[in-house]
Amino acid sequence: MTQGEIKDIVLKELVSIAPELEGEEIDPDLDFRDQFDFDSIDFLNFAIGVHEKLEIDIPEVDYPKMSSLTGCIAYLESRLSTTAKE
Amino acid sequence: MSEFLMPSLGADMESGILVEWMVKPGERIHRGDTVAVVETVKGIIDIEIYQDGVIDELRVQPGEKVPVGTVLATLIGEGEEMAVQQEPKAPEEKAPPEKPELAPIPPPAEPTRRHGPRISPAARRRAAALHVDLEAVIGTGPDGAITVQDVEQVSAETGPAAMRRAIAAAMTRSKREIPHYYLGTTVDLSYTLTWLERQNAERPITERMVYAVPLIKAVALALGKVPDLNGFWVKDHFEMSESVHVGVAISLRQGGLVAPALHDVQSKDLDTLMQEFHDLVNRTRTGHISLSEFTKPTITFTSLGEQGVEITYPIIYPPQVAIVGFGSIIERPWSIEGHIESRRVIKATLAADHRVSDGHSGAVFLNTVNKLLQKPEAL
């Protein structure tokens, strides 16, 4: 899966939680919590959505790595490549 | 014959709009069935019925806005059916006698308005801009299509501005009528969090728990010891509640907040509560809450910690008599038996109605919450 495909999935999940983001500019390095007012349930819904689309496990200790768009893409890319090797 | 009324979802609600009937005249209904969908300042609410019977007459049409207490429908209780067959009264039921009143009813048509309404692109844009949920809009255009005017009318009656007015009314009443007293304490949450992290590490993502859940459970259990914080102030006296229904303050993306209830919290395990909490937050944010969730909270729980504040000073939601607040989890040096350790702590606050309880009760309550949170596996 390419970075672009991962990004599309992540953006789609973000918009499903915060519909007002549709078509809006997203700062890739800013924390979701600060940028979209995400709370723990928003984040949980987001993480479950990504987990279901990409079929990978996301341990709770890794949640902080997924707190921004850039972080998410980097983390998910590395997760997908390790899962593929296993 | 009994009447089904436009319910009140709180002192601040004056009227509601009937969005949709989920039943038809002649249809047999059971206690707990959803019979109607009503739009209020608090969102779209599914209204349940509290008795068994047969729907007699629907008196309010979808789209009508009526005051609280208006008769929406009449129903025939169990055993009353014969009497009514002999004296039909509703005009639409002056059917030929060969048509039996209680004939089998075809399955209700799929409610079309709630999914994929006909709507003009301009109205859709307006709805997005005003944060209006299209499911709540009754179209008045050709073939029931939703127009810009329909969207604007719903926004004015039920949108963020209306919710703001409702919150203003409730909070003004609270500050005017309720003599609040406030107490606070710092709780070492490290045991609970470490326990939770261990649990979550072994669970798939869909079964993991957020830390609000043990907090809510501890609040409910502590109320068992201090029942004078749990219930309602009605007509100059306190009505204690046996059950603990915890209203959970949930902020909405478009602004404002609501606090629907988790029911019977004291008797449910944490996994059940997490499921119900998750579901309640999701339904609140998509606008599908049932009436009982709005009318029943016996106390409110608010957590503003995720927004990064250490302490909350909450205001009681009338007619309740107490509200519990939690701030953010912070790491602090903490002295335990002469040693200083870094611990994760949280500030718990209580605002309670001094007409009902005194500071001593409040202190016992917060102290009990604190103790319960030191043994999370027992929650």
XYZ file of C-alpha atoms in Angstrom:
465
model
C 0.000 0.000 0.000
C 1.387 3.403 -0.946
C 1.641 6.457 1.312
C -1.021 8.104 -0.817
C -3.462 5.247 -0.275
C -2.840 5.278 3.475
C -3.388 9.032 3.515
C -6.707 8.669 1.684
C -7.944 6.117 4.208
C -6.855 8.262 7.160
C -8.514 11.377 5.724
C -11.729 9.497 5.055
C -11.867 8.266 8.649
C -11.178 11.779 9.976
C -14.026 13.203 7.925
C -16.418 10.486 9.086
C -15.821 11.641 12.667
C -15.709 15.359 11.973
C -17.886 15.934 8.877
C -17.092 19.655 8.847
C -13.530 18.764 7.742
C -14.784 17.722 4.310
C -12.794 19.734 1.775
C -10.944 21.677 4.480
C -7.197 22.142 4.685
C -5.624 19.906 7.335
C -2.347 20.855 8.991
C -0.435 17.565 8.720
C 1.759 18.183 11.759
C -0.802 19.544 14.200
C -2.292 17.268 16.869
C -5.855 16.092 16.066
C -6.872 17.038 19.578
C -5.813 20.674 19.095
C -6.883 20.865 15.486
C -10.270 19.119 15.476
C -11.126 19.061 19.168
C -10.892 15.260 19.233
C -11.691 13.625 22.547
C -10.901 10.062 23.591
C -14.071 8.628 22.045
C -13.458 10.484 18.763
C -9.944 9.085 18.719
C -11.143 5.592 19.587
C -13.671 5.716 16.722
C -10.927 6.947 14.391
C -8.497 4.206 15.455
C -11.185 1.514 15.130
C -12.007 2.798 11.628
C -8.363 2.698 10.535
C -7.935 -0.731 12.132
C -10.906 -2.093 10.187
C -9.856 -0.584 6.852
C -6.202 -1.637 7.048
C -6.755 -4.830 9.028
C -3.903 -4.166 11.412
C -3.798 -4.189 15.178
C -3.055 -0.842 16.814
C -1.834 -1.276 20.416
C -2.995 1.394 22.853
C 0.623 2.364 23.647
C 0.998 3.448 20.012
C -1.939 5.887 20.081
C 0.360 8.901 20.669
C 2.189 8.110 17.418
C -1.105 8.568 15.589
C -1.953 11.980 16.961
C -1.274 13.922 13.733
C -1.703 13.204 10.025
C 2.053 12.962 9.406
C 2.492 10.747 12.469
C -0.389 8.532 11.406
C 0.911 7.921 7.910
C 4.459 7.177 9.090
C 3.229 4.848 11.839
C 0.734 2.978 9.687
C 3.254 2.574 6.873
C 5.774 0.984 9.218
C 3.064 -1.200 10.808
C 1.932 -2.421 7.422
C 5.472 -3.283 6.330
C 6.252 -5.193 9.563
C 2.936 -7.060 9.340
C 3.736 -7.988 5.734
C 7.136 -9.414 6.730
C 5.757 -11.532 9.563
C -58.238 4.968 26.624
C -55.024 6.734 27.456
C -53.152 9.626 25.954
C -49.635 9.860 24.673
C -48.235 13.342 25.258
C -45.410 15.473 23.913
C -42.910 14.749 26.675
C -40.815 17.276 28.526
C -37.097 16.687 28.310
C -36.343 19.140 31.058
C -37.466 22.406 32.546
C -36.009 24.284 29.600
C -38.115 22.591 26.937
C -41.349 24.292 25.890
C -42.240 22.535 22.671
C -41.138 19.931 20.176
C -41.628 19.059 16.532
C -43.099 15.697 15.630
C -40.742 14.437 12.948
C -42.156 11.033 12.228
C -44.602 8.419 13.475
C -43.139 4.938 13.779
C -46.611 3.431 14.288
C -50.027 3.537 12.611
C -53.567 3.616 14.013
C -54.569 0.061 14.933
C -51.005 -1.073 15.424
C -50.306 -3.143 18.523
C -47.511 -1.701 20.644
C -45.522 -2.920 23.597
C -43.915 -1.142 26.492
C -40.522 0.137 25.338
C -41.402 0.395 21.621
C -40.334 3.545 19.850
C -43.549 5.153 18.638
C -42.433 8.561 17.424
C -39.414 10.652 16.581
C -39.400 14.165 17.981
C -37.041 17.035 17.285
C -36.134 19.297 20.199
C -33.375 21.702 21.060
C -31.525 18.658 22.354
C -31.567 16.875 19.033
C -33.658 14.101 17.536
C -35.177 11.927 20.206
C -36.758 8.520 19.827
C -39.828 8.465 22.055
C -40.760 5.190 23.708
C -44.144 4.187 25.028
C -44.557 2.993 28.603
C -47.506 0.640 28.234
C -48.891 -2.124 26.070
C -51.904 -1.460 23.881
C -53.140 -0.511 20.452
C -52.687 2.875 18.783
C -56.068 4.541 18.382
C -55.625 7.921 16.777
C -52.613 9.975 15.733
C -53.544 13.569 16.493
C -50.424 15.418 15.413
C -49.012 15.291 11.913
C -45.306 15.096 11.065
C -43.875 18.598 10.847
C -46.179 20.091 13.494
C -44.602 21.957 16.376
C -46.626 21.550 19.562
C -46.199 22.569 23.231
C -45.075 20.082 25.886
C -48.090 18.134 27.193
C -50.020 18.187 23.898
C -51.831 14.916 23.162
C -49.905 13.351 20.271
C -51.913 10.145 20.090
C -54.510 8.163 21.939
C -54.175 4.495 22.684
C -56.328 1.670 23.857
C -54.949 -0.311 26.750
C -55.076 -4.094 27.027
C -58.672 -5.304 27.506
C -60.275 -2.075 26.289
C -60.426 -3.062 22.647
C -64.036 -4.280 22.568
C -65.402 -1.041 23.903
C -63.680 0.947 21.262
C -64.793 -1.283 18.447
C -68.338 -0.393 19.413
C -67.809 3.339 19.480
C -65.267 4.491 17.008
C -64.638 8.190 17.436
C -61.776 9.324 15.271
C -62.959 10.679 11.922
C -60.482 8.560 9.919
C -61.797 5.485 11.713
C -65.394 5.914 10.575
C -64.712 2.966 8.376
C -67.348 0.545 7.122
C -68.166 -1.967 9.863
C -66.951 -4.899 7.801
C -63.460 -3.516 8.162
C -62.356 -4.827 11.555
C -60.638 -2.298 13.754
C -57.846 -4.652 14.674
C -57.187 -6.096 11.239
C -53.629 -7.208 10.675
C -51.584 -4.180 9.839
C -49.167 -4.399 6.938
C -45.576 -3.890 8.075
C -44.853 -0.188 8.439
C -43.449 1.350 5.315
C -39.734 1.986 5.413
C -39.436 5.528 6.769
C -38.178 7.322 3.739
C -37.524 10.738 5.173
C -34.801 9.625 7.528
C -32.553 8.182 4.865
C -31.649 10.013 1.695
C -34.154 12.878 1.725
C -34.837 14.719 -1.520
C -32.988 17.966 -1.191
C -31.731 20.739 -3.421
C -27.952 21.246 -3.577
C -28.394 24.760 -2.179
C -30.377 23.437 0.787
C -27.752 20.761 1.393
C -25.015 23.404 1.489
C -27.077 25.574 3.825
C -27.659 22.582 6.135
C -23.937 21.860 6.264
C -23.168 25.504 7.046
C -25.781 25.665 9.813
C -24.965 22.166 11.175
C -28.552 21.107 10.623
C -29.180 17.367 10.638
C -31.195 16.658 7.477
C -33.044 13.835 9.197
C -34.776 16.465 11.287
C -36.001 18.541 8.379
C -39.488 18.154 6.970
C -39.430 19.042 3.290
C -42.129 21.393 2.017
C -40.922 21.587 -1.580
C -42.172 19.539 -4.549
C -42.602 15.852 -3.556
C -41.529 16.709 -0.034
C -38.116 17.930 -1.126
C -36.171 19.914 1.453
C -35.727 23.583 0.602
C -33.347 26.237 1.935
C -36.254 27.736 3.910
C -36.995 24.371 5.566
C -33.383 24.099 6.661
C -33.326 27.641 8.021
C -36.523 27.121 9.966
C -35.195 23.987 11.678
C -31.943 25.773 12.417
C -33.794 28.617 14.123
C -35.938 26.243 16.178
C -33.482 23.518 17.043
C -29.995 24.565 15.983
C -27.053 25.716 18.075
C -28.763 29.031 18.871
C -31.797 27.243 20.299
C -29.600 24.881 22.282
C -27.700 27.902 23.613
C -30.995 29.392 24.833
C -31.949 26.093 26.483
C -28.621 25.850 28.298
C -28.945 29.497 29.320
C -32.402 28.884 30.789
C -31.336 25.801 32.762
C -28.129 27.324 34.088
C -29.800 30.617 35.018
C -32.408 28.688 36.958
C -29.686 26.638 38.639
C -27.685 29.661 39.742
C -30.821 31.501 40.850
C -32.474 28.687 42.795
C -29.818 26.229 43.945
C -27.530 27.136 46.853
C -24.444 25.298 45.623
C -21.574 24.219 47.812
C -18.313 23.029 46.288
C -15.701 20.523 47.439
C -12.643 19.136 45.738
C -9.943 16.566 46.279
C -6.889 15.211 44.483
C -7.110 11.532 43.603
C -4.087 9.368 42.862
C -5.293 7.682 39.680
C -2.106 5.699 39.013
C -3.487 2.328 40.127
C -6.576 2.700 38.012
C -4.626 3.821 34.941
C -1.959 1.125 35.236
C -4.653 -1.506 35.687
C -6.562 -0.135 32.691
C -3.450 -0.094 30.496
C -2.714 -3.718 31.378
C -6.277 -4.700 30.555
C -6.293 -2.771 27.287
C -2.945 -4.245 26.190
C -4.596 -7.666 26.096
C -7.731 -6.562 24.310
C -8.571 -5.935 20.673
C -9.090 -2.266 19.911
C -12.866 -2.615 19.800
C -12.991 -3.818 23.423
C -10.664 -1.292 25.030
C -11.897 0.972 27.772
C -11.444 4.714 28.278
C -10.611 5.976 31.779
C -13.909 7.852 32.128
C -15.671 4.511 32.647
C -14.049 3.537 35.986
C -14.564 7.141 37.137
C -18.296 6.957 36.358
C -18.604 3.586 38.093
C -16.794 4.876 41.201
C -19.191 7.853 41.318
C -22.205 5.543 41.124
C -20.921 3.188 43.831
C -20.068 6.086 46.155
C -23.641 7.352 45.826
C -24.770 4.101 47.447
C -23.089 5.394 50.582
C -24.279 9.002 50.168
C -27.756 8.796 48.640
C -28.632 12.423 49.404
C -26.655 13.479 46.331
C -28.676 11.223 44.028
C -32.154 12.298 42.956
C -34.282 15.359 42.268
C -35.438 18.525 43.993
C -39.144 18.693 43.179
C -41.672 21.133 44.640
C -39.624 22.101 47.675
C -38.558 18.655 48.690
C -35.943 16.077 47.781
C -36.933 12.880 46.002
C -34.173 10.386 46.477
C -33.571 7.918 43.647
C -32.929 4.243 44.334
C -31.219 3.742 40.998
C -28.193 5.672 39.871
C -28.580 7.061 36.357
C -25.463 9.062 35.584
C -25.909 11.904 33.106
C -22.732 12.185 31.086
C -21.918 15.676 29.795
C -21.095 15.271 26.099
C -19.961 18.239 24.058
C -21.245 18.505 20.520
C -19.107 19.248 17.514
C -21.399 22.072 16.390
C -21.277 23.647 19.859
C -23.306 23.182 23.010
C -23.625 20.075 25.115
C -26.112 17.530 26.371
C -25.980 15.120 29.298
C -27.983 11.954 28.577
C -27.989 9.125 31.100
C -26.223 5.835 31.527
C -28.810 3.777 33.386
C -28.360 1.714 36.572
C -24.637 2.296 36.604
C -24.137 0.858 40.089
C -25.162 -2.641 38.989
C -23.304 -2.912 35.676
C -19.771 -4.164 35.100
C -17.144 -1.965 33.477
C -17.267 -3.707 30.092
C -21.011 -3.223 29.832
C -20.636 0.401 30.878
C -17.911 1.005 28.294
C -20.119 -0.410 25.560
C -23.054 1.707 26.655
C -20.913 4.814 27.133
C -19.343 4.457 23.678
C -22.746 3.894 22.131
C -24.286 6.823 24.030
C -21.567 9.259 22.906
C -21.878 8.113 19.299
C -25.668 8.322 19.319
C -25.609 11.721 21.009
C -23.304 13.090 18.353
C -25.401 11.679 15.522
C -28.609 12.812 17.212
C -30.326 9.569 18.202
C -31.059 9.545 21.887
C -34.103 8.071 23.508
C -36.433 9.962 25.786
C -35.600 8.020 28.938
C -31.943 8.876 28.528
C -32.876 12.546 28.765
C -35.404 12.513 31.525
C -33.737 10.166 33.943
C -30.251 11.347 34.997
C -30.128 11.411 38.796
C -26.690 13.078 38.901
C -24.327 14.467 36.261
C -20.719 13.576 35.496
C -18.513 16.032 33.607
C -14.924 15.610 32.546
C -13.091 18.525 30.974
C -9.668 17.005 31.471
C -9.169 16.243 27.822
C -9.307 19.953 27.096
C -6.421 20.352 29.511
C -7.951 21.988 32.594
C -6.963 20.776 36.022
C -10.093 21.681 37.963
C -13.760 22.055 37.065
C -16.320 24.009 39.103
C -19.489 22.523 37.691
C -23.048 23.856 37.953
C -25.917 21.569 38.923
C -28.432 20.705 36.221
C -31.883 21.166 37.782
C -33.825 19.312 39.091
C -30.768 17.207 39.993
C -28.999 17.992 43.243
C -25.352 17.264 42.479
C -22.746 17.201 39.730
C -19.285 15.656 39.806
C -16.411 17.038 37.757
C -13.002 15.678 36.832
C -10.046 17.621 35.447
C -7.091 16.372 33.448
C -4.685 13.651 34.492
C -1.388 15.208 35.454
C 1.910 13.722 36.596
C 2.938 15.121 39.953
C 5.485 14.365 42.667
C 3.452 12.528 45.306
C 4.533 11.610 48.790
C 3.764 8.028 49.911
C 4.930 6.927 53.364
C 7.857 9.326 53.310
C 8.941 8.619 49.724
C 8.363 10.937 46.850
C 7.179 9.296 43.675
C 5.883 10.525 40.361
C 2.188 9.679 40.226
C -0.668 10.423 37.859
C -3.309 12.384 39.735
C -6.678 13.925 38.918
C -8.777 16.564 40.683
C -12.313 15.510 41.511
C -14.840 18.215 42.388
C -18.391 18.107 43.624
C -21.076 20.775 43.434
C -24.096 19.859 45.540
C -27.410 21.415 46.543
C -27.200 22.712 50.128
C -30.980 22.444 50.513
C -30.562 18.679 50.357
C -27.133 17.805 51.706
C -24.354 19.336 53.782
C -20.626 19.495 53.263
C -20.157 16.428 55.404
C -22.064 14.253 52.933
C -20.097 15.736 50.062
C -16.829 15.029 51.826
C -17.782 11.413 52.521
C -18.763 11.065 48.872
C -15.481 12.374 47.409
C -13.459 10.385 49.931
C -15.344 7.221 48.924
C -14.758 7.903 45.214
C -11.058 8.284 45.986
C -10.901 4.997 47.900
C -12.773 3.095 45.178
C -10.320 4.328 42.561
C -7.420 2.844 44.526
C -8.867 -0.652 43.902
C -9.964 -0.546 40.273
C -10.213 -4.347 39.958
C -13.096 -4.237 42.465
C -15.129 -1.703 40.451
